[in-house]
mmCIF file of C-alpha atoms and ligand atoms in Angstrom:
data_model
loop_
_atom_site.group_PDB
_atom_site.id
_atom_site.type_symbol
_atom_site.label_atom_id
_atom_site.label_comp_id
_atom_site.label_asym_id
_atom_site.label_seq_id
_atom_site.Cartn_x
_atom_site.Cartn_y
_atom_site.Cartn_z
ATOM 1 C CA MET N 12 -1.432 10.310 -24.685
ATOM 2 C CA THR N 13 -0.169 6.963 -25.752
ATOM 3 C CA VAL N 14 -2.944 4.869 -24.393
ATOM 4 C CA THR N 15 -6.597 5.633 -24.443
ATOM 5 C CA ALA N 16 -8.855 6.261 -21.434
ATOM 6 C CA GLU N 17 -10.999 3.322 -22.559
ATOM 7 C CA PHE N 18 -8.079 0.984 -22.406
ATOM 8 C CA LEU N 19 -6.893 2.191 -19.061
ATOM 9 C CA THR N 20 -10.337 1.675 -17.583
ATOM 10 C CA ALA N 21 -10.793 -1.788 -19.110
ATOM 11 C CA LEU N 22 -7.308 -2.969 -17.956
ATOM 12 C CA PRO N 23 -7.797 -5.406 -15.093
ATOM 13 C CA LYS N 24 -5.889 -4.123 -12.067
ATOM 14 C CA CYS N 25 -4.071 -5.509 -9.254
ATOM 15 C CA GLU N 26 -2.946 -3.052 -6.477
ATOM 16 C CA LEU N 27 -0.134 -4.111 -3.847
ATOM 17 C CA HIS N 28 0.623 -0.964 -2.102
ATOM 18 C CA LEU N 29 -2.533 0.615 -0.638
ATOM 19 C CA HIS N 30 -2.770 1.826 3.028
ATOM 20 C CA ILE N 31 -6.452 1.467 3.848
ATOM 21 C CA GLU N 32 -6.167 4.384 6.346
ATOM 22 C CA GLY N 33 -4.887 6.543 3.319
ATOM 23 C CA THR N 34 -8.172 6.140 1.563
ATOM 24 C CA LEU N 35 -10.007 8.163 4.097
ATOM 25 C CA GLU N 36 -11.589 10.935 1.892
ATOM 26 C CA PRO N 37 -12.594 14.164 3.646
ATOM 27 C CA GLU N 38 -16.330 13.439 3.042
ATOM 28 C CA LEU N 39 -16.166 10.172 4.957
ATOM 29 C CA ARG N 40 -13.974 11.840 7.719
ATOM 30 C CA PHE N 41 -16.797 14.301 8.276
ATOM 31 C CA GLN N 42 -19.379 11.627 8.446
ATOM 32 C CA LEU N 43 -17.497 9.470 10.814
ATOM 33 C CA ALA N 44 -16.684 12.602 12.957
ATOM 34 C CA ALA N 45 -20.467 13.298 13.258
ATOM 35 C CA ARG N 46 -21.234 9.634 14.022
ATOM 36 C CA ASN N 47 -18.562 9.625 16.778
ATOM 37 C CA GLY N 48 -19.445 13.075 18.194
ATOM 38 C CA ILE N 49 -15.942 14.467 17.198
ATOM 39 C CA GLN N 50 -15.576 18.214 16.339
ATOM 40 C CA LEU N 51 -13.059 18.453 13.493
ATOM 41 C CA GLU N 52 -10.847 21.466 13.360
ATOM 42 C CA TYR N 53 -11.938 22.140 9.704
ATOM 43 C CA ALA N 54 -15.141 23.747 8.503
ATOM 44 C CA SER N 55 -15.448 21.887 5.251
ATOM 45 C CA THR N 56 -14.044 19.144 2.937
ATOM 46 C CA GLU N 57 -12.287 21.943 0.853
ATOM 47 C CA GLU N 58 -10.574 23.136 3.927
ATOM 48 C CA VAL N 59 -9.279 19.624 4.713
ATOM 49 C CA ARG N 60 -7.951 19.200 1.188
ATOM 50 C CA ALA N 61 -6.347 22.695 1.265
ATOM 51 C CA SER N 62 -4.446 21.602 4.397
ATOM 52 C CA TYR N 63 -2.700 18.855 2.470
ATOM 53 C CA GLN N 64 0.604 20.750 1.857
ATOM 54 C CA PHE N 65 3.207 18.006 2.414
ATOM 55 C CA ASP N 66 6.579 18.120 0.937
ATOM 56 C CA ASP N 67 8.209 15.177 2.512
ATOM 57 C CA LEU N 68 7.309 11.839 4.180
ATOM 58 C CA SER N 69 7.202 13.295 7.680
ATOM 59 C CA SER N 70 4.699 16.219 6.898
ATOM 60 C CA PHE N 71 2.488 13.686 5.050
ATOM 61 C CA LEU N 72 2.510 11.308 7.998
ATOM 62 C CA ALA N 73 1.325 14.043 10.493
ATOM 63 C CA SER N 74 -1.742 14.635 8.307
ATOM 64 C CA TYR N 75 -2.300 10.864 7.709
ATOM 65 C CA TYR N 76 -2.276 10.017 11.518
ATOM 66 C CA ALA N 77 -4.509 13.066 12.392
ATOM 67 C CA GLY N 78 -7.183 11.869 9.947
ATOM 68 C CA MET N 79 -7.335 8.610 11.762
ATOM 69 C CA GLU N 80 -8.939 10.078 14.935
ATOM 70 C CA VAL N 81 -12.396 9.470 13.480
ATOM 71 C CA LEU N 82 -11.941 5.779 13.089
ATOM 72 C CA ARG N 83 -13.208 4.284 16.392
ATOM 73 C CA THR N 84 -15.669 1.444 15.847
ATOM 74 C CA GLU N 85 -15.989 -1.696 13.827
ATOM 75 C CA PRO N 86 -18.560 0.055 11.446
ATOM 76 C CA ASP N 87 -15.969 2.901 10.992
ATOM 77 C CA PHE N 88 -13.349 0.401 9.558
ATOM 78 C CA PHE N 89 -16.041 -1.312 7.662
ATOM 79 C CA ASP N 90 -17.204 1.923 6.038
ATOM 80 C CA LEU N 91 -13.618 3.018 5.335
ATOM 81 C CA ALA N 92 -12.804 -0.061 3.337
ATOM 82 C CA ARG N 93 -16.320 -0.490 1.750
ATOM 83 C CA THR N 94 -16.040 3.047 0.467
ATOM 84 C CA TYR N 95 -12.595 2.236 -0.957
ATOM 85 C CA PHE N 96 -13.698 -1.059 -2.518
ATOM 86 C CA GLU N 97 -16.830 0.640 -4.165
ATOM 87 C CA ARG N 98 -14.614 3.398 -5.635
ATOM 88 C CA VAL N 99 -12.039 1.052 -7.300
ATOM 89 C CA ALA N 100 -14.630 -1.346 -8.549
ATOM 90 C CA ALA N 101 -15.314 1.314 -11.101
ATOM 91 C CA GLN N 102 -11.616 1.237 -12.055
ATOM 92 C CA ASN N 103 -11.792 -2.518 -12.836
ATOM 93 C CA LEU N 104 -9.580 -3.355 -9.842
ATOM 94 C CA THR N 105 -10.010 -7.074 -9.131
ATOM 95 C CA TYR N 106 -7.279 -7.881 -6.676
ATOM 96 C CA VAL N 107 -5.783 -5.817 -3.884
ATOM 97 C CA GLU N 108 -3.548 -6.408 -0.882
ATOM 98 C CA LEU N 109 -4.430 -3.886 1.747
ATOM 99 C CA PHE N 110 -1.978 -2.462 4.316
ATOM 100 C CA PHE N 111 -3.356 -1.605 7.670
ATOM 101 C CA ASP N 112 -1.620 0.086 10.646
ATOM 102 C CA PRO N 113 -3.054 -1.622 13.798
ATOM 103 C CA GLN N 114 -0.602 0.266 16.143
ATOM 104 C CA ALA N 115 -1.975 3.659 14.887
ATOM 105 C CA HIS N 116 -5.306 2.551 16.444
ATOM 106 C CA THR N 117 -4.273 0.463 19.486
ATOM 107 C CA ALA N 118 -2.154 3.388 20.607
ATOM 108 C CA ARG N 119 -5.319 5.446 20.738
ATOM 109 C CA GLY N 120 -7.166 2.849 22.626
ATOM 110 C CA VAL N 121 -8.999 1.347 19.670
ATOM 111 C CA PRO N 122 -8.775 -2.567 20.062
ATOM 112 C CA PHE N 123 -7.039 -4.616 17.500
ATOM 113 C CA ASP N 124 -10.219 -6.766 17.224
ATOM 114 C CA VAL N 125 -12.349 -3.875 16.185
ATOM 115 C CA VAL N 126 -10.007 -2.766 13.372
ATOM 116 C CA ILE N 127 -9.488 -6.228 11.939
ATOM 117 C CA ARG N 128 -13.186 -7.352 12.169
ATOM 118 C CA GLY N 129 -14.298 -4.185 10.366
ATOM 119 C CA LEU N 130 -11.813 -4.723 7.552
ATOM 120 C CA ARG N 131 -12.602 -8.334 7.258
ATOM 121 C CA ARG N 132 -16.345 -7.791 7.026
ATOM 122 C CA ALA N 133 -15.647 -5.166 4.183
ATOM 123 C CA GLN N 134 -13.413 -7.618 2.356
ATOM 124 C CA GLN N 135 -16.143 -10.372 2.365
ATOM 125 C CA ASP N 136 -18.730 -7.833 1.267
ATOM 126 C CA ALA N 137 -16.464 -6.585 -1.574
ATOM 127 C CA GLN N 138 -15.973 -10.167 -2.686
ATOM 128 C CA ASN N 139 -19.696 -11.021 -2.594
ATOM 129 C CA ARG N 140 -21.034 -7.740 -4.068
ATOM 130 C CA LEU N 141 -18.272 -6.432 -6.316
ATOM 131 C CA GLY N 142 -16.159 -9.436 -7.222
ATOM 132 C CA ILE N 143 -13.103 -7.953 -5.694
ATOM 133 C CA ARG N 144 -10.661 -10.294 -3.962
ATOM 134 C CA SER N 145 -8.311 -8.920 -1.334
ATOM 135 C CA ALA N 146 -5.711 -9.814 1.334
ATOM 136 C CA LEU N 147 -4.578 -7.896 4.459
ATOM 137 C CA ILE N 148 -0.892 -6.987 5.168
ATOM 138 C CA MET N 149 -0.324 -5.867 8.766
ATOM 139 C CA CYS N 150 2.248 -2.969 8.797
ATOM 140 C CA PHE N 151 4.329 -2.205 11.913
ATOM 141 C CA LEU N 152 5.146 1.526 12.638
ATOM 142 C CA ARG N 153 8.958 1.736 12.390
ATOM 143 C CA ASP N 154 9.093 4.937 14.458
ATOM 144 C CA PHE N 155 7.811 2.984 17.519
ATOM 145 C CA GLN N 156 9.945 0.541 19.376
ATOM 146 C CA ALA N 157 10.588 -3.001 18.161
ATOM 147 C CA GLU N 158 8.900 -4.333 21.321
ATOM 148 C CA PHE N 159 5.611 -2.779 20.442
ATOM 149 C CA ALA N 160 5.781 -4.359 17.021
ATOM 150 C CA MET N 161 6.506 -7.548 18.570
ATOM 151 C CA ALA N 162 3.595 -7.342 20.970
ATOM 152 C CA THR N 163 1.357 -6.411 17.950
ATOM 153 C CA LEU N 164 2.586 -9.434 16.119
ATOM 154 C CA LEU N 165 1.662 -11.685 19.006
ATOM 155 C CA GLU N 166 -1.627 -9.936 19.417
ATOM 156 C CA SER N 167 -2.371 -10.808 15.645
ATOM 157 C CA LEU N 168 -1.901 -14.444 15.956
ATOM 158 C CA PRO N 169 -5.552 -15.429 16.764
ATOM 159 C CA TYR N 170 -6.455 -13.766 13.531
ATOM 160 C CA ARG N 171 -3.506 -15.451 11.565
ATOM 161 C CA GLU N 172 -5.728 -16.880 8.941
ATOM 162 C CA TRP N 173 -7.060 -13.358 8.052
ATOM 163 C CA ILE N 174 -3.584 -11.800 7.536
ATOM 164 C CA THR N 175 -1.434 -12.690 4.502
ATOM 165 C CA GLY N 176 1.774 -10.814 5.324
ATOM 166 C CA VAL N 177 3.463 -8.154 7.456
ATOM 167 C CA GLY N 178 5.130 -4.915 6.295
ATOM 168 C CA LEU N 179 6.926 -1.933 7.800
ATOM 169 C CA ASP N 180 5.931 1.700 7.266
ATOM 170 C CA SER N 181 5.834 5.090 8.714
ATOM 171 C CA ASP N 182 8.916 7.463 9.289
ATOM 172 C CA GLU N 183 12.078 5.833 7.927
ATOM 173 C CA ARG N 184 14.494 8.307 9.125
ATOM 174 C CA GLY N 185 16.698 6.717 11.884
ATOM 175 C CA ASN N 186 14.549 3.621 11.749
ATOM 176 C CA PRO N 187 16.423 1.054 9.667
ATOM 177 C CA PRO N 188 14.968 -2.343 8.767
ATOM 178 C CA SER N 189 17.602 -4.053 11.009
ATOM 179 C CA LYS N 190 15.688 -2.514 13.971
ATOM 180 C CA PHE N 191 12.841 -5.097 13.279
ATOM 181 C CA ALA N 192 14.926 -8.094 12.395
ATOM 182 C CA ALA N 193 13.574 -10.244 15.320
ATOM 183 C CA VAL N 194 10.049 -9.217 14.686
ATOM 184 C CA PHE N 195 10.276 -10.245 10.942
ATOM 185 C CA ALA N 196 12.001 -13.442 11.871
ATOM 186 C CA ARG N 197 9.316 -14.387 14.122
ATOM 187 C CA ALA N 198 6.577 -13.283 11.608
ATOM 188 C CA ARG N 199 8.166 -15.592 9.061
ATOM 189 C CA ALA N 200 8.123 -18.482 11.560
ATOM 190 C CA GLU N 201 4.488 -17.861 12.100
ATOM 191 C CA GLY N 202 3.880 -18.170 8.377
ATOM 192 C CA TYR N 203 3.516 -14.550 7.370
ATOM 193 C CA ARG N 204 4.811 -13.230 3.991
ATOM 194 C CA LEU N 205 7.254 -10.362 4.298
ATOM 195 C CA THR N 206 7.556 -7.006 2.669
ATOM 196 C CA MET N 207 9.021 -3.598 3.915
ATOM 197 C CA HIS N 208 8.888 0.024 2.804
ATOM 198 C CA CYS N 209 12.090 1.581 1.563
ATOM 199 C CA ASP N 210 10.666 4.981 0.831
ATOM 200 C CA VAL N 211 12.035 7.177 -2.038
ATOM 201 C CA ASP N 212 15.073 9.303 -1.475
ATOM 202 C CA GLN N 213 15.512 8.582 2.272
ATOM 203 C CA GLU N 214 18.806 8.917 4.155
ATOM 204 C CA ASN N 215 20.617 5.622 3.783
ATOM 205 C CA SER N 216 18.042 4.346 1.042
ATOM 206 C CA ILE N 217 20.639 1.923 -0.459
ATOM 207 C CA GLU N 218 21.664 0.584 2.893
ATOM 208 C CA HIS N 219 18.058 0.095 3.852
ATOM 209 C CA ILE N 220 17.413 -1.795 0.545
ATOM 210 C CA ARG N 221 20.449 -3.988 1.254
ATOM 211 C CA GLN N 222 19.215 -4.759 4.828
ATOM 212 C CA VAL N 223 15.668 -5.765 3.612
ATOM 213 C CA LEU N 224 17.255 -8.146 1.089
ATOM 214 C CA HIS N 225 20.050 -9.550 3.098
ATOM 215 C CA GLU N 226 19.111 -9.233 6.688
ATOM 216 C CA ILE N 227 15.358 -9.368 6.721
ATOM 217 C CA GLY N 228 14.800 -11.605 3.586
ATOM 218 C CA VAL N 229 11.644 -9.762 2.152
ATOM 219 C CA GLU N 230 9.846 -11.145 -0.784
ATOM 220 C CA ARG N 231 9.203 -7.761 -2.173
ATOM 221 C CA ILE N 232 10.040 -3.975 -1.465
ATOM 222 C CA ASP N 233 7.588 -1.265 -1.077
ATOM 223 C CA HIS N 234 8.861 1.857 -3.172
ATOM 224 C CA GLY N 235 12.538 0.870 -3.413
ATOM 225 C CA THR N 236 13.298 2.684 -6.704
ATOM 226 C CA ASN N 237 16.568 4.065 -5.246
ATOM 227 C CA VAL N 238 17.864 0.511 -5.904
ATOM 228 C CA LEU N 239 19.057 2.053 -9.234
ATOM 229 C CA GLU N 240 21.991 3.537 -7.374
ATOM 230 C CA ASP N 241 23.565 0.098 -6.930
ATOM 231 C CA GLU N 242 23.870 -2.087 -9.915
ATOM 232 C CA THR N 243 24.619 -5.288 -7.839
ATOM 233 C CA LEU N 244 21.257 -4.864 -5.954
ATOM 234 C CA VAL N 245 19.353 -4.379 -9.189
ATOM 235 C CA ALA N 246 20.845 -7.537 -10.604
ATOM 236 C CA GLU N 247 19.827 -9.281 -7.404
ATOM 237 C CA LEU N 248 16.236 -8.116 -7.705
ATOM 238 C CA ILE N 249 16.111 -9.461 -11.353
ATOM 239 C CA GLU N 250 17.817 -12.617 -10.443
ATOM 240 C CA ARG N 251 15.598 -13.436 -7.418
ATOM 241 C CA GLY N 252 12.381 -12.133 -9.060
ATOM 242 C CA ILE N 253 11.824 -9.660 -6.103
ATOM 243 C CA GLY N 254 9.324 -7.071 -7.124
ATOM 244 C CA LEU N 255 8.927 -3.270 -6.205
ATOM 245 C CA THR N 256 5.632 -1.457 -5.475
ATOM 246 C CA SER N 257 6.065 2.054 -6.904
ATOM 247 C CA CYS N 258 3.637 4.878 -6.264
ATOM 248 C CA PRO N 259 4.132 7.636 -8.907
ATOM 249 C CA ILE N 260 1.704 10.236 -7.478
ATOM 250 C CA SER N 261 2.824 9.715 -4.009
ATOM 251 C CA ASN N 262 6.434 10.220 -5.084
ATOM 252 C CA ARG N 263 5.536 13.550 -6.424
ATOM 253 C CA TRP N 264 4.198 14.734 -3.013
ATOM 254 C CA VAL N 265 7.100 13.458 -0.945
ATOM 255 C CA SER N 266 10.186 13.767 -3.251
ATOM 256 C CA ASP N 267 11.124 15.781 -6.283
ATOM 257 C CA GLY N 268 8.979 14.087 -8.786
ATOM 258 C CA THR N 269 6.970 10.985 -9.862
ATOM 259 C CA LYS N 270 10.261 8.985 -10.550
ATOM 260 C CA ALA N 271 8.686 8.011 -13.903
ATOM 261 C CA THR N 272 12.153 7.801 -15.406
ATOM 262 C CA GLU N 273 13.416 5.429 -12.638
ATOM 263 C CA ILE N 274 10.203 3.368 -12.738
ATOM 264 C CA THR N 275 10.373 2.908 -16.579
ATOM 265 C CA GLU N 276 14.130 2.052 -16.490
ATOM 266 C CA LEU N 277 13.358 -0.722 -13.924
ATOM 267 C CA LEU N 278 10.519 -1.906 -16.055
ATOM 268 C CA ARG N 279 12.682 -2.052 -19.218
ATOM 269 C CA ARG N 280 15.488 -3.847 -17.367
ATOM 270 C CA GLY N 281 13.081 -6.632 -16.338
ATOM 271 C CA VAL N 282 12.658 -5.797 -12.549
ATOM 272 C CA LYS N 283 9.164 -6.786 -11.475
ATOM 273 C CA ILE N 284 8.027 -3.329 -10.802
ATOM 274 C CA THR N 285 4.350 -2.427 -10.286
ATOM 275 C CA VAL N 286 2.227 0.805 -10.089
ATOM 276 C CA ASN N 287 0.129 1.610 -6.959
ATOM 277 C CA SER N 288 -1.586 4.387 -5.137
ATOM 278 C CA ASP N 289 -0.155 4.452 -1.603
ATOM 279 C CA ASP N 290 -2.607 6.842 0.161
ATOM 280 C CA PRO N 291 -4.949 7.960 -2.626
ATOM 281 C CA ALA N 292 -7.219 10.198 -0.469
ATOM 282 C CA TYR N 293 -4.177 12.278 0.504
ATOM 283 C CA PHE N 294 -2.262 12.246 -2.734
ATOM 284 C CA GLY N 295 -5.233 12.530 -5.036
ATOM 285 C CA GLY N 296 -5.057 9.481 -7.250
ATOM 286 C CA TYR N 297 -6.207 5.796 -7.126
ATOM 287 C CA VAL N 298 -4.638 3.045 -9.105
ATOM 288 C CA GLN N 299 -5.980 4.117 -12.461
ATOM 289 C CA GLU N 300 -4.852 7.788 -11.962
ATOM 290 C CA ASN N 301 -1.376 6.471 -11.067
ATOM 291 C CA LEU N 302 -1.062 4.398 -14.220
ATOM 292 C CA GLN N 303 -2.392 7.254 -16.291
ATOM 293 C CA VAL N 304 0.203 9.724 -14.779
ATOM 294 C CA LEU N 305 3.028 7.249 -15.491
ATOM 295 C CA ALA N 306 1.737 6.417 -18.954
ATOM 296 C CA GLU N 307 1.750 10.102 -19.910
ATOM 297 C CA GLU N 308 4.955 11.008 -18.322
ATOM 298 C CA ALA N 309 6.959 8.020 -19.615
ATOM 299 C CA GLN N 310 5.102 7.576 -22.895
ATOM 300 C CA LEU N 311 4.118 3.975 -21.997
ATOM 301 C CA THR N 312 2.410 1.634 -24.446
ATOM 302 C CA GLU N 313 -0.591 -0.521 -23.932
ATOM 303 C CA GLN N 314 1.836 -3.441 -23.808
ATOM 304 C CA ASP N 315 3.846 -1.783 -21.016
ATOM 305 C CA LEU N 316 0.612 -1.329 -18.937
ATOM 306 C CA ILE N 317 -0.109 -5.099 -19.469
ATOM 307 C CA THR N 318 3.416 -5.918 -18.271
ATOM 308 C CA LEU N 319 2.897 -3.821 -15.160
ATOM 309 C CA GLN N 320 -0.291 -5.709 -14.333
ATOM 310 C CA ARG N 321 1.354 -9.132 -15.091
ATOM 311 C CA ASN N 322 4.163 -8.015 -12.851
ATOM 312 C CA ALA N 323 1.723 -7.238 -10.107
ATOM 313 C CA ILE N 324 -0.080 -10.469 -10.125
ATOM 314 C CA ASP N 325 3.164 -12.382 -10.303
ATOM 315 C CA ILE N 326 4.578 -10.838 -7.209
ATOM 316 C CA SER N 327 1.222 -10.889 -5.396
ATOM 317 C CA TRP N 328 0.415 -13.235 -2.615
ATOM 318 C CA ALA N 329 -2.912 -14.188 -4.236
ATOM 319 C CA PRO N 330 -3.970 -17.840 -4.306
ATOM 320 C CA PRO N 331 -3.153 -19.674 -7.541
ATOM 321 C CA GLN N 332 -6.664 -19.659 -8.795
ATOM 322 C CA VAL N 333 -6.953 -15.900 -8.358
ATOM 323 C CA LYS N 334 -3.644 -15.458 -10.267
ATOM 324 C CA ASP N 335 -4.829 -17.721 -13.087
ATOM 325 C CA ASP N 336 -8.161 -15.985 -13.409
ATOM 326 C CA PHE N 337 -6.245 -12.535 -13.433
ATOM 327 C CA ARG N 338 -3.839 -13.657 -16.088
ATOM 328 C CA ALA N 339 -6.613 -15.031 -18.229
ATOM 329 C CA LYS N 340 -8.396 -11.591 -18.218
ATOM 330 C CA LEU N 341 -5.035 -9.920 -19.251
ATOM 331 C CA ASP N 342 -4.601 -12.484 -22.059
ATOM 332 C CA THR N 343 -7.797 -11.333 -23.663
ATOM 333 C CA LEU N 344 -6.279 -7.893 -24.136
ATOM 334 C CA ARG N 345 -3.348 -9.011 -26.202
HETATM 335 N N1 ADE C 409 2.230 5.140 5.847
HETATM 336 C C1 ADE C 409 1.239 5.460 4.944
HETATM 337 N N2 ADE C 409 1.815 5.715 3.715
HETATM 338 C C2 ADE C 409 3.151 5.607 3.945
HETATM 339 C C3 ADE C 409 4.244 5.762 3.039
HETATM 340 N N3 ADE C 409 4.051 6.151 1.852
HETATM 341 N N4 ADE C 409 5.482 5.661 3.580
HETATM 342 C C4 ADE C 409 5.676 5.302 4.862
HETATM 343 N N5 ADE C 409 4.712 5.088 5.681
HETATM 344 C C5 ADE C 409 3.354 5.232 5.191
HETATM 345 ZN ZN1 ZN C 410 3.260 3.136 1.470
#
């Protein structure tokens, strides 16, 4: 181990790729099921965890969406996010941008308003009680039609002040970024910041990265490590300061490994790459565990970990004061 556990814990952390629905631990799933009178098909939390046997993005997504059935009311969404914030406070996480998937709820009959009010209340509670600042990024599900994404965008407008940006997630196969060009153009016009998933080792990964950069105009890319297959695109990321939000432990579940080699190469070459947790309850690692796995596999130094956090705050959409405060904390570590 190149860095100590003490250093890893003390390091101030900024997380930019966290699906709040992916923080639903089996324990809370049972509690919410009981509260809502839902009978789960599992007898215990161990059984739920044992069912996590994904080996690609699609098999993970099936489990992820099934878990959400227990999220029904405003207090459910509040408790989901509150539990997450309490857990990462112990990891010295101080700023996080949370993805949420409204269509995964509205498609089940849960109103948009219920989802966002619960999350918003938990954000305020986390700021007041734990000192964690956060922002919301609304993701569209790419395996649904673009018209549904557009309707969701319009539905979000009354809550515009609560949502910092929009993203694109779910099953990438056959669902290229270009399918959502009009939705993202409208989102930009409404003042939302833009990001999109380009998951690891997808069919047409490079073409999708090209589209997000040239046709959509994203400000950063979620995952995106396949960019190394195209030198021109790597140069463009560096030149434009466009960052990547990588997720080592998630990569291990949905591809052939953590992609530590690729992440480290991008870091060394000056791409603003960051380390994140994606869906920690399903993949078994929050932000600190992801940093630890990468540090061990790639023999990172303390300075490398500081650079990863500096990258994260640089490419984040935090207000200037939050960025300054975070950088000041990092400076005390040098
Ligand atoms: N939704 C939740 N996690 C995701 C991921 N890693 N890729 C695509 N969609 C997701
Ligand atoms: Zn993701």
